Amino acid sequence: MFVSSCVAKYLPPKPRLLDCVYSGGGRTNSSAIVGGEIARSAANAVVGAVSNRINNALAMAANPETAHMTYSADGAGIGMAANHIIGGLSAWVSFADSSFDNDQTFTAFRFNSNAYEGDASALTIGIDKKIGNFLIGVVSTNFDTDLETSVNSGTYKADGNTYGVYAGLSTGILNISLGVGTGDYDVDTTRIDLGTGNTTISGSTTADIDYHHLAASATLSRGKFSISPRLAYRSLDLDTPSFTDVVPNDANTGSMGGGAGAASTSDNETANETVASLSASTQMTEVGLSISANLGVVTPFIDFAVVDESTTSATYKTSLTTKDTASSDIASTDADGYTSFGGGIMINLRNRLTGTISYYDITDRDDYNEDSLSATLRLQF
């Protein structure tokens, strides 16, 4: 996709260091490569915890035996809720963890352009109150992610908090929920200088987050079996302002003259570089179905979902070398949807000790892989 070759430049009165021809992908900041993936991962973590809490809180109203202490889970983590603490308020906490990688490959002169791997975790704390058939609450999520990008031998790290409000309504067989939130993440990026091959160019900034979600679900039971269909929409915007890539004094960032080599001494200066602002976003519409069978102590279940997704894809700087023309550039794969399949078992020992073990995997993406293993525990006092 992008060429990275080096030619010796000799400018009187003495030879200069080896200048590396400008490679578009190698000169791209990691935020432009994985910004959309961060938006998608954060949306699933933040919204997933809230949606799961709402569903469990509304379901508890129909079963007073579970009103003291409940634990909940989704495909990415574990959670716990303590109910009716002060003035009818309930407090809950959830932890989620996921790992993912993009292994998109094709012939390229430098590295495979859109390959990356990483992990993300989210700790969510909320307080809510049920009034009749309504549930209203506030929530805060600490999100942390760490990725490695191949084309620029770089990294992307983000850590920060979002704050939101949510509401739920139970109409009997149907539960409806919605929520909005905002916050910011501290972002740190690195990439390797092409000229030296070992000097790190780094940048940092603060990105703004806005999200919203809407969902409807139902539970249909017949004998030992329960079927729970759902329809959900979630959206998250990640706005990263323009910031500076700090280029160390010992870097040799390469030719900026547009040809095969440096045209003047100024082409080899180690001046800091400006990273353009980026607005990355994700919108996902999900249709899912869970089926469980209550066998007494053990309740096995399976879960299936089809997700239609529109997420910002990776973008790269355009190479300036004549050896790397536009016709040889290959765009990164757009994220347009996936299928999630999982399952597990729920264990219930006389309503005193209950737990869940589950595994989820994302399929129908040729270049993207993600899986998660979760476990939950509930003690009845």
GROMACS .gro file of C-alpha atoms in nm:
model
  381
    1MET     CA    1   0.000   0.000   0.000
    2PHE     CA    2   0.265   0.254   0.103
    3VAL     CA    3   0.631   0.262  -0.002
    4SER     CA    4   0.907   0.321   0.248
    5SER     CA    5   1.247   0.324   0.074
    6CYS     CA    6   1.558   0.516   0.162
    7VAL     CA    7   1.812   0.702  -0.053
    8ALA     CA    8   2.140   0.866   0.046
    9LYS     CA    9   2.146   1.244   0.014
   10TYR     CA   10   2.473   1.426  -0.032
   11LEU     CA   11   2.451   1.797   0.021
   12PRO     CA   12   2.783   1.989   0.023
   13PRO     CA   13   3.004   2.022   0.206
   14LYS     CA   14   2.943   1.685   0.379
   15PRO     CA   15   2.705   1.388   0.333
   16ARG     CA   16   2.377   1.402   0.519
   17LEU     CA   17   2.206   1.118   0.702
   18LEU     CA   18   2.004   0.862   0.511
   19ASP     CA   19   1.665   1.012   0.418
   20CYS     CA   20   1.363   0.787   0.417
   21VAL     CA   21   1.111   0.843   0.138
   22TYR     CA   22   0.777   0.963   0.275
   23SER     CA   23   0.538   0.668   0.332
   24GLY     CA   24   0.177   0.774   0.384
   25GLY     CA   25   0.076   0.497   0.624
   26GLY     CA   26   0.395   0.518   0.824
   27ARG     CA   27   0.349   0.893   0.868
   28THR     CA   28  -0.012   0.862   0.987
   29ASN     CA   29  -0.098   0.920   1.352
   30SER     CA   30  -0.259   0.616   1.519
   31SER     CA   31  -0.576   0.812   1.607
   32ALA     CA   32  -0.670   0.826   1.238
   33ILE     CA   33  -0.620   0.451   1.202
   34VAL     CA   34  -0.821   0.323   1.501
   35GLY     CA   35  -1.051   0.616   1.591
   36GLY     CA   36  -1.359   0.434   1.462
   37GLU     CA   37  -1.268   0.116   1.648
   38ILE     CA   38  -1.236   0.309   1.974
   39ALA     CA   39  -1.582   0.460   1.920
   40ARG     CA   40  -1.729   0.116   1.854
   41SER     CA   41  -1.560  -0.046   2.155
   42ALA     CA   42  -1.661   0.235   2.390
   43ALA     CA   43  -2.022   0.227   2.269
   44ASN     CA   44  -2.052  -0.146   2.337
   45ALA     CA   45  -1.892  -0.115   2.681
   46VAL     CA   46  -2.079   0.193   2.807
   47VAL     CA   47  -2.421   0.120   2.659
   48GLY     CA   48  -2.399  -0.254   2.723
   49ALA     CA   49  -2.361  -0.206   3.098
   50VAL     CA   50  -2.652   0.039   3.123
   51SER     CA   51  -2.888  -0.164   2.904
   52ASN     CA   52  -2.817  -0.477   3.102
   53ARG     CA   53  -2.882  -0.299   3.433
   54ILE     CA   54  -3.215  -0.159   3.311
   55ASN     CA   55  -3.335  -0.500   3.192
   56ASN     CA   56  -3.244  -0.666   3.522
   57ALA     CA   57  -3.390  -0.388   3.737
   58LEU     CA   58  -3.724  -0.394   3.556
   59ALA     CA   59  -3.734  -0.774   3.568
   60MET     CA   60  -3.672  -0.774   3.945
   61ALA     CA   61  -3.995  -0.589   4.006
   62ALA     CA   62  -4.185  -0.898   3.904
   63ASN     CA   63  -3.996  -1.119   4.152
   64PRO     CA   64  -3.968  -0.984   4.510
   65GLU     CA   65  -3.738  -1.272   4.609
   66THR     CA   66  -3.458  -1.113   4.405
   67ALA     CA   67  -3.505  -0.760   4.532
   68HIS     CA   68  -3.223  -0.758   4.790
   69MET     CA   69  -2.910  -0.835   4.590
   70THR     CA   70  -2.866  -0.915   4.222
   71TYR     CA   71  -2.577  -0.981   3.990
   72SER     CA   72  -2.595  -0.927   3.617
   73ALA     CA   73  -2.384  -1.008   3.312
   74ASP     CA   74  -2.353  -0.938   2.943
   75GLY     CA   75  -2.119  -1.082   2.684
   76ALA     CA   76  -1.825  -0.870   2.798
   77GLY     CA   77  -1.804  -0.875   3.175
   78ILE     CA   78  -1.946  -0.910   3.522
   79GLY     CA   79  -2.161  -0.692   3.745
   80MET     CA   80  -2.333  -0.658   4.081
   81ALA     CA   81  -2.623  -0.452   4.213
   82ALA     CA   82  -2.726  -0.367   4.570
   83ASN     CA   83  -3.091  -0.263   4.580
   84HIS     CA   84  -3.304  -0.040   4.805
   85ILE     CA   85  -3.015   0.125   4.994
   86ILE     CA   86  -3.117   0.481   5.094
   87GLY     CA   87  -3.455   0.631   5.013
   88GLY     CA   88  -3.539   0.351   4.771
   89LEU     CA   89  -3.221   0.407   4.567
   90SER     CA   90  -3.022   0.121   4.414
   91ALA     CA   91  -2.647   0.121   4.346
   92TRP     CA   92  -2.481  -0.108   4.093
   93VAL     CA   93  -2.139  -0.178   3.946
   94SER     CA   94  -2.032  -0.362   3.631
   95PHE     CA   95  -1.694  -0.457   3.484
   96ALA     CA   96  -1.637  -0.546   3.118
   97ASP     CA   97  -1.326  -0.661   2.934
   98SER     CA   98  -1.267  -0.745   2.567
   99SER     CA   99  -0.978  -0.821   2.330
  100PHE     CA  100  -0.981  -0.767   1.955
  101ASP     CA  101  -0.760  -0.758   1.648
  102ASN     CA  102  -0.778  -0.664   1.283
  103ASP     CA  103  -0.572  -0.892   1.059
  104GLN     CA  104  -0.650  -0.731   0.723
  105THR     CA  105  -0.366  -0.833   0.488
  106PHE     CA  106  -0.259  -0.760   0.130
  107THR     CA  107   0.061  -0.692  -0.059
  108ALA     CA  108   0.223  -0.373   0.063
  109PHE     CA  109   0.572  -0.230   0.036
  110ARG     CA  110   0.596  -0.149   0.406
  111PHE     CA  111   0.349  -0.318   0.641
  112ASN     CA  112  -0.008  -0.444   0.619
  113SER     CA  113  -0.197  -0.118   0.637
  114ASN     CA  114  -0.493  -0.170   0.865
  115ALA     CA  115  -0.365  -0.439   1.100
  116TYR     CA  116  -0.397  -0.368   1.473
  117GLU     CA  117  -0.465  -0.546   1.800
  118GLY     CA  118  -0.573  -0.429   2.141
  119ASP     CA  119  -0.791  -0.464   2.446
  120ALA     CA  120  -1.040  -0.249   2.634
  121SER     CA  121  -1.195  -0.251   2.980
  122ALA     CA  122  -1.474  -0.053   3.140
  123LEU     CA  123  -1.580  -0.006   3.503
  124THR     CA  124  -1.934   0.128   3.535
  125ILE     CA  125  -2.105   0.258   3.851
  126GLY     CA  126  -2.468   0.368   3.862
  127ILE     CA  127  -2.745   0.477   4.097
  128ASP     CA  128  -3.112   0.451   4.008
  129LYS     CA  129  -3.462   0.454   4.156
  130LYS     CA  130  -3.778   0.276   4.049
  131ILE     CA  131  -4.103   0.476   4.058
  132GLY     CA  132  -4.398   0.260   3.964
  133ASN     CA  133  -4.323   0.111   3.622
  134PHE     CA  134  -4.047   0.366   3.559
  135LEU     CA  135  -3.675   0.344   3.635
  136ILE     CA  136  -3.451   0.654   3.630
  137GLY     CA  137  -3.078   0.666   3.701
  138VAL     CA  138  -2.736   0.823   3.661
  139VAL     CA  139  -2.422   0.640   3.553
  140SER     CA  140  -2.046   0.689   3.522
  141THR     CA  141  -1.808   0.468   3.321
  142ASN     CA  142  -1.429   0.464   3.331
  143PHE     CA  143  -1.303   0.334   2.996
  144ASP     CA  144  -0.946   0.225   2.924
  145THR     CA  145  -0.803   0.092   2.597
  146ASP     CA  146  -0.459   0.010   2.460
  147LEU     CA  147  -0.388  -0.074   2.092
  148GLU     CA  148  -0.087  -0.144   1.873
  149THR     CA  149  -0.097  -0.041   1.506
  150SER     CA  150   0.113  -0.213   1.243
  151VAL     CA  151   0.159   0.029   0.953
  152ASN     CA  152   0.330   0.298   1.163
  153SER     CA  153   0.470   0.065   1.432
  154GLY     CA  154   0.266   0.278   1.672
  155THR     CA  155   0.031   0.271   1.968
  156TYR     CA  156  -0.295   0.432   2.078
  157LYS     CA  157  -0.395   0.460   2.443
  158ALA     CA  158  -0.708   0.624   2.586
  159ASP     CA  159  -0.843   0.654   2.938
  160GLY     CA  160  -1.131   0.863   3.068
  161ASN     CA  161  -1.483   0.889   3.203
  162THR     CA  162  -1.832   0.939   3.069
  163TYR     CA  163  -2.137   1.050   3.266
  164GLY     CA  164  -2.494   0.985   3.166
  165VAL     CA  165  -2.859   0.952   3.257
  166TYR     CA  166  -3.096   0.671   3.165
  167ALA     CA  167  -3.457   0.566   3.200
  168GLY     CA  168  -3.661   0.250   3.161
  169LEU     CA  169  -4.029   0.163   3.133
  170SER     CA  170  -4.193  -0.173   3.192
  171THR     CA  171  -4.525  -0.230   3.017
  172GLY     CA  172  -4.560  -0.588   3.135
  173ILE     CA  173  -4.428  -0.804   2.856
  174LEU     CA  174  -4.225  -0.523   2.695
  175ASN     CA  175  -3.936  -0.323   2.842
  176ILE     CA  176  -3.825   0.006   2.683
  177SER     CA  177  -3.504   0.193   2.773
  178LEU     CA  178  -3.311   0.498   2.660
  179GLY     CA  179  -3.013   0.706   2.773
  180VAL     CA  180  -2.764   0.977   2.684
  181GLY     CA  181  -2.418   1.067   2.810
  182THR     CA  182  -2.104   1.271   2.759
  183GLY     CA  183  -1.742   1.280   2.876
  184ASP     CA  184  -1.382   1.287   2.757
  185TYR     CA  185  -1.082   1.056   2.714
  186ASP     CA  186  -0.712   1.139   2.754
  187VAL     CA  187  -0.542   1.012   2.438
  188ASP     CA  188  -0.173   0.925   2.390
  189THR     CA  189  -0.029   0.810   2.057
  190THR     CA  190   0.310   0.702   1.927
  191ARG     CA  191   0.463   0.605   1.593
  192ILE     CA  192   0.815   0.517   1.483
  193ASP     CA  193   1.017   0.771   1.285
  194LEU     CA  194   1.071   0.629   0.935
  195GLY     CA  195   1.413   0.784   0.893
  196THR     CA  196   1.584   0.627   1.194
  197GLY     CA  197   1.353   0.328   1.238
  198ASN     CA  198   1.382   0.344   1.617
  199THR     CA  199   1.297   0.699   1.733
  200THR     CA  200   0.948   0.742   1.879
  201ILE     CA  201   0.727   1.031   1.771
  202SER     CA  202   0.453   1.096   2.029
  203GLY     CA  203   0.140   1.307   2.072
  204SER     CA  204  -0.135   1.359   2.327
  205THR     CA  205  -0.473   1.529   2.344
  206THR     CA  206  -0.821   1.508   2.501
  207ALA     CA  207  -1.109   1.369   2.294
  208ASP     CA  208  -1.478   1.451   2.358
  209ILE     CA  209  -1.739   1.175   2.387
  210ASP     CA  210  -2.116   1.185   2.330
  211TYR     CA  211  -2.343   0.881   2.320
  212HIS     CA  212  -2.709   0.780   2.319
  213HIS     CA  213  -2.902   0.455   2.307
  214LEU     CA  214  -3.256   0.318   2.272
  215ALA     CA  215  -3.377  -0.040   2.316
  216ALA     CA  216  -3.685  -0.260   2.350
  217SER     CA  217  -3.695  -0.619   2.478
  218ALA     CA  218  -3.947  -0.880   2.587
  219THR     CA  219  -3.948  -1.217   2.765
  220LEU     CA  220  -4.181  -1.499   2.662
  221SER     CA  221  -4.192  -1.807   2.890
  222ARG     CA  222  -4.345  -2.148   2.835
  223GLY     CA  223  -4.271  -2.422   3.086
  224LYS     CA  224  -3.896  -2.450   3.139
  225PHE     CA  225  -3.810  -2.242   2.833
  226SER     CA  226  -3.779  -1.865   2.798
  227ILE     CA  227  -3.729  -1.665   2.479
  228SER     CA  228  -3.614  -1.303   2.495
  229PRO     CA  229  -3.609  -1.107   2.166
  230ARG     CA  230  -3.462  -0.755   2.156
  231LEU     CA  231  -3.414  -0.459   1.926
  232ALA     CA  232  -3.150  -0.200   2.017
  233TYR     CA  233  -2.979   0.108   1.875
  234ARG     CA  234  -2.661   0.271   2.009
  235SER     CA  235  -2.446   0.555   1.884
  236LEU     CA  236  -2.123   0.717   2.002
  237ASP     CA  237  -1.923   1.013   1.868
  238LEU     CA  238  -1.549   1.050   1.942
  239ASP     CA  239  -1.425   1.400   1.851
  240THR     CA  240  -1.047   1.437   1.859
  241PRO     CA  241  -0.917   1.794   1.812
  242SER     CA  242  -0.607   1.883   1.615
  243PHE     CA  243  -0.290   1.823   1.817
  244THR     CA  244   0.087   1.802   1.776
  245ASP     CA  245   0.310   1.504   1.705
  246VAL     CA  246   0.633   1.581   1.891
  247VAL     CA  247   0.934   1.489   1.674
  248PRO     CA  248   1.257   1.431   1.873
  249ASN     CA  249   1.574   1.612   1.771
  250ASP     CA  250   1.743   1.287   1.668
  251ALA     CA  251   1.464   1.191   1.425
  252ASN     CA  252   1.501   1.193   1.047
  253THR     CA  253   1.143   1.218   0.927
  254GLY     CA  254   1.223   1.195   0.557
  255SER     CA  255   1.152   1.361   0.228
  256MET     CA  256   0.873   1.619   0.218
  257GLY     CA  257   0.961   1.757  -0.126
  258GLY     CA  258   0.724   1.531  -0.316
  259GLY     CA  259   0.988   1.348  -0.517
  260ALA     CA  260   1.215   1.052  -0.457
  261GLY     CA  261   1.442   1.244  -0.219
  262ALA     CA  262   1.489   1.563  -0.023
  263ALA     CA  263   1.499   1.878  -0.231
  264SER     CA  264   1.663   2.100   0.031
  265THR     CA  265   1.803   2.104   0.381
  266SER     CA  266   1.466   2.214   0.518
  267ASP     CA  267   1.311   1.888   0.398
  268ASN     CA  268   1.505   1.704   0.668
  269GLU     CA  269   1.423   1.926   0.964
  270THR     CA  270   1.282   1.758   1.273
  271ALA     CA  271   0.998   2.005   1.320
  272ASN     CA  272   0.689   1.894   1.513
  273GLU     CA  273   0.397   1.788   1.294
  274THR     CA  274   0.030   1.882   1.318
  275VAL     CA  275  -0.223   1.599   1.343
  276ALA     CA  276  -0.554   1.690   1.181
  277SER     CA  277  -0.874   1.683   1.389
  278LEU     CA  278  -1.088   1.373   1.349
  279SER     CA  279  -1.457   1.305   1.416
  280ALA     CA  280  -1.503   0.929   1.446
  281SER     CA  281  -1.841   0.773   1.514
  282THR     CA  282  -2.030   0.447   1.526
  283GLN     CA  283  -2.399   0.366   1.489
  284MET     CA  284  -2.522   0.012   1.552
  285THR     CA  285  -2.866  -0.141   1.516
  286GLU     CA  286  -2.900  -0.484   1.677
  287VAL     CA  287  -3.162  -0.756   1.652
  288GLY     CA  288  -3.101  -1.031   1.905
  289LEU     CA  289  -3.254  -1.339   2.064
  290SER     CA  290  -3.173  -1.528   2.385
  291ILE     CA  291  -3.310  -1.875   2.463
  292SER     CA  292  -3.275  -2.046   2.802
  293ALA     CA  293  -3.395  -2.369   2.961
  294ASN     CA  294  -3.449  -2.385   3.338
  295LEU     CA  295  -3.331  -2.733   3.443
  296GLY     CA  296  -3.328  -2.656   3.814
  297VAL     CA  297  -2.973  -2.614   3.940
  298VAL     CA  298  -2.839  -2.547   3.589
  299THR     CA  299  -2.991  -2.322   3.323
  300PRO     CA  300  -2.811  -2.335   2.989
  301PHE     CA  301  -2.867  -2.050   2.742
  302ILE     CA  302  -2.766  -1.937   2.396
  303ASP     CA  303  -2.763  -1.585   2.254
  304PHE     CA  304  -2.760  -1.470   1.893
  305ALA     CA  305  -2.753  -1.119   1.747
  306VAL     CA  306  -2.719  -0.958   1.405
  307VAL     CA  307  -2.573  -0.606   1.408
  308ASP     CA  308  -2.589  -0.353   1.126
  309GLU     CA  309  -2.299  -0.115   1.179
  310SER     CA  310  -2.175   0.213   1.035
  311THR     CA  311  -1.835   0.301   1.181
  312THR     CA  312  -1.567   0.544   1.067
  313SER     CA  313  -1.294   0.353   0.881
  314ALA     CA  314  -0.920   0.411   0.899
  315THR     CA  315  -0.769   0.700   0.702
  316TYR     CA  316  -0.409   0.759   0.603
  317LYS     CA  317  -0.192   1.041   0.480
  318THR     CA  318  -0.128   1.035   0.106
  319SER     CA  319   0.222   0.925   0.013
  320LEU     CA  320   0.432   1.194  -0.155
  321THR     CA  321   0.679   0.967  -0.328
  322THR     CA  322   0.654   0.903  -0.701
  323LYS     CA  323   0.708   0.534  -0.629
  324ASP     CA  324   0.377   0.511  -0.445
  325THR     CA  325   0.095   0.634  -0.667
  326ALA     CA  326  -0.273   0.663  -0.591
  327SER     CA  327  -0.344   0.358  -0.805
  328SER     CA  328  -0.146   0.138  -0.565
  329ASP     CA  329  -0.325   0.260  -0.252
  330ILE     CA  330  -0.573   0.015  -0.099
  331ALA     CA  331  -0.836   0.151   0.139
  332SER     CA  332  -0.901  -0.009   0.474
  333THR     CA  333  -1.205  -0.231   0.517
  334ASP     CA  334  -1.526  -0.054   0.619
  335ALA     CA  335  -1.707  -0.190   0.923
  336ASP     CA  336  -2.064  -0.257   0.808
  337GLY     CA  337  -2.191  -0.521   1.049
  338TYR     CA  338  -2.130  -0.852   1.223
  339THR     CA  339  -2.296  -1.147   1.392
  340SER     CA  340  -2.254  -1.222   1.760
  341PHE     CA  341  -2.303  -1.574   1.892
  342GLY     CA  342  -2.258  -1.692   2.249
  343GLY     CA  343  -2.386  -1.907   2.526
  344GLY     CA  344  -2.322  -2.045   2.869
  345ILE     CA  345  -2.479  -2.176   3.185
  346MET     CA  346  -2.644  -2.020   3.487
  347ILE     CA  347  -2.611  -2.205   3.820
  348ASN     CA  348  -2.862  -2.173   4.104
  349LEU     CA  349  -2.807  -2.343   4.441
  350ARG     CA  350  -3.133  -2.298   4.637
  351ASN     CA  351  -3.139  -1.925   4.551
  352ARG     CA  352  -2.845  -1.869   4.788
  353LEU     CA  353  -2.563  -1.893   4.537
  354THR     CA  354  -2.612  -1.825   4.169
  355GLY     CA  355  -2.359  -1.766   3.895
  356THR     CA  356  -2.313  -1.741   3.520
  357ILE     CA  357  -2.033  -1.849   3.288
  358SER     CA  358  -2.058  -1.741   2.924
  359TYR     CA  359  -1.856  -1.704   2.607
  360TYR     CA  360  -1.924  -1.475   2.309
  361ASP     CA  361  -1.763  -1.449   1.967
  362ILE     CA  362  -1.803  -1.206   1.677
  363THR     CA  363  -1.828  -1.363   1.332
  364ASP     CA  364  -1.899  -1.257   0.971
  365ARG     CA  365  -1.602  -1.018   0.959
  366ASP     CA  366  -1.320  -1.137   0.732
  367ASP     CA  367  -1.064  -0.904   0.885
  368TYR     CA  368  -1.182  -0.852   1.243
  369ASN     CA  369  -1.186  -1.086   1.544
  370GLU     CA  370  -1.325  -1.036   1.894
  371ASP     CA  371  -1.417  -1.272   2.174
  372SER     CA  372  -1.500  -1.247   2.541
  373LEU     CA  373  -1.535  -1.475   2.841
  374SER     CA  374  -1.745  -1.363   3.134
  375ALA     CA  375  -1.840  -1.491   3.478
  376THR     CA  376  -2.090  -1.370   3.738
  377LEU     CA  377  -2.176  -1.449   4.097
  378ARG     CA  378  -2.481  -1.369   4.310
  379LEU     CA  379  -2.523  -1.426   4.684
  380GLN     CA  380  -2.867  -1.407   4.846
  381PHE     CA  381  -2.869  -1.273   5.205
   0.00000   0.00000   0.00000
